[in-house]
Amino acid sequence: MKKIGLLFILAAFYVSGMSSCTAVKAYEKIKLNDSEMELSARKAEKFEQNSQLYREGSSGANGGKSGGGCGCN
C-alpha cells in the first residue's frame, strides 16, 4: 500500500513538472520586453541611491564632488 502511494505521489510530481514545459507563444513574448523585466537598477532604486549619497555627504549626488559632509567650503 505504501508503494502505491509513493508511486502516485511521484507520478503527480512528474506530470506537474512536464506540464510546465511549454513554448512561449508569439503574443506572449511582448511581455518579456517590458522595462520592469530589465536587470538594471530601476528608477526608484536610482532615486534612493541619489538621496542616500546626498544625505551621506561623503560624495555628491551620484558621484559628483567628493568631500566632507559638514557643508563648509
Coordinates of C-alpha atoms in Angstrom, one line a residue, residues 29-62:
K29 CA 6.8 37.4 -26.0
I30 CA 5.8 41.1 -25.9
K31 CA 5.6 40.8 -22.1
L32 CA 9.2 39.7 -21.9
N33 CA 10.4 43.1 -23.3
D34 CA 8.8 45.2 -20.6
S35 CA 11.0 47.7 -18.8
E36 CA 10.2 46.1 -15.5
M37 CA 11.9 42.9 -16.7
E38 CA 15.3 44.7 -17.1
L39 CA 18.1 43.7 -14.8
S40 CA 19.4 47.2 -14.4
A41 CA 18.5 49.5 -11.5
R42 CA 15.0 50.8 -11.6
K43 CA 14.1 54.5 -11.3
A44 CA 13.1 54.1 -7.6
E45 CA 16.4 52.5 -6.8
K46 CA 18.3 55.3 -8.6
F47 CA 16.3 57.9 -6.7
E48 CA 17.0 56.1 -3.4
Q49 CA 20.7 55.9 -4.1
N50 CA 20.8 59.5 -5.1
S51 CA 19.1 60.5 -1.8
Q52 CA 21.4 58.3 0.3
L53 CA 24.5 59.7 -1.3
Y54 CA 23.3 63.2 -0.8
R55 CA 22.5 62.7 2.9
E56 CA 25.7 60.8 3.5
G57 CA 27.8 63.7 2.5
S58 CA 30.8 61.6 1.6
S59 CA 30.2 62.3 -2.1
G60 CA 27.9 64.4 -4.1
A61 CA 24.8 63.1 -5.6
N62 CA 25.6 60.2 -7.9

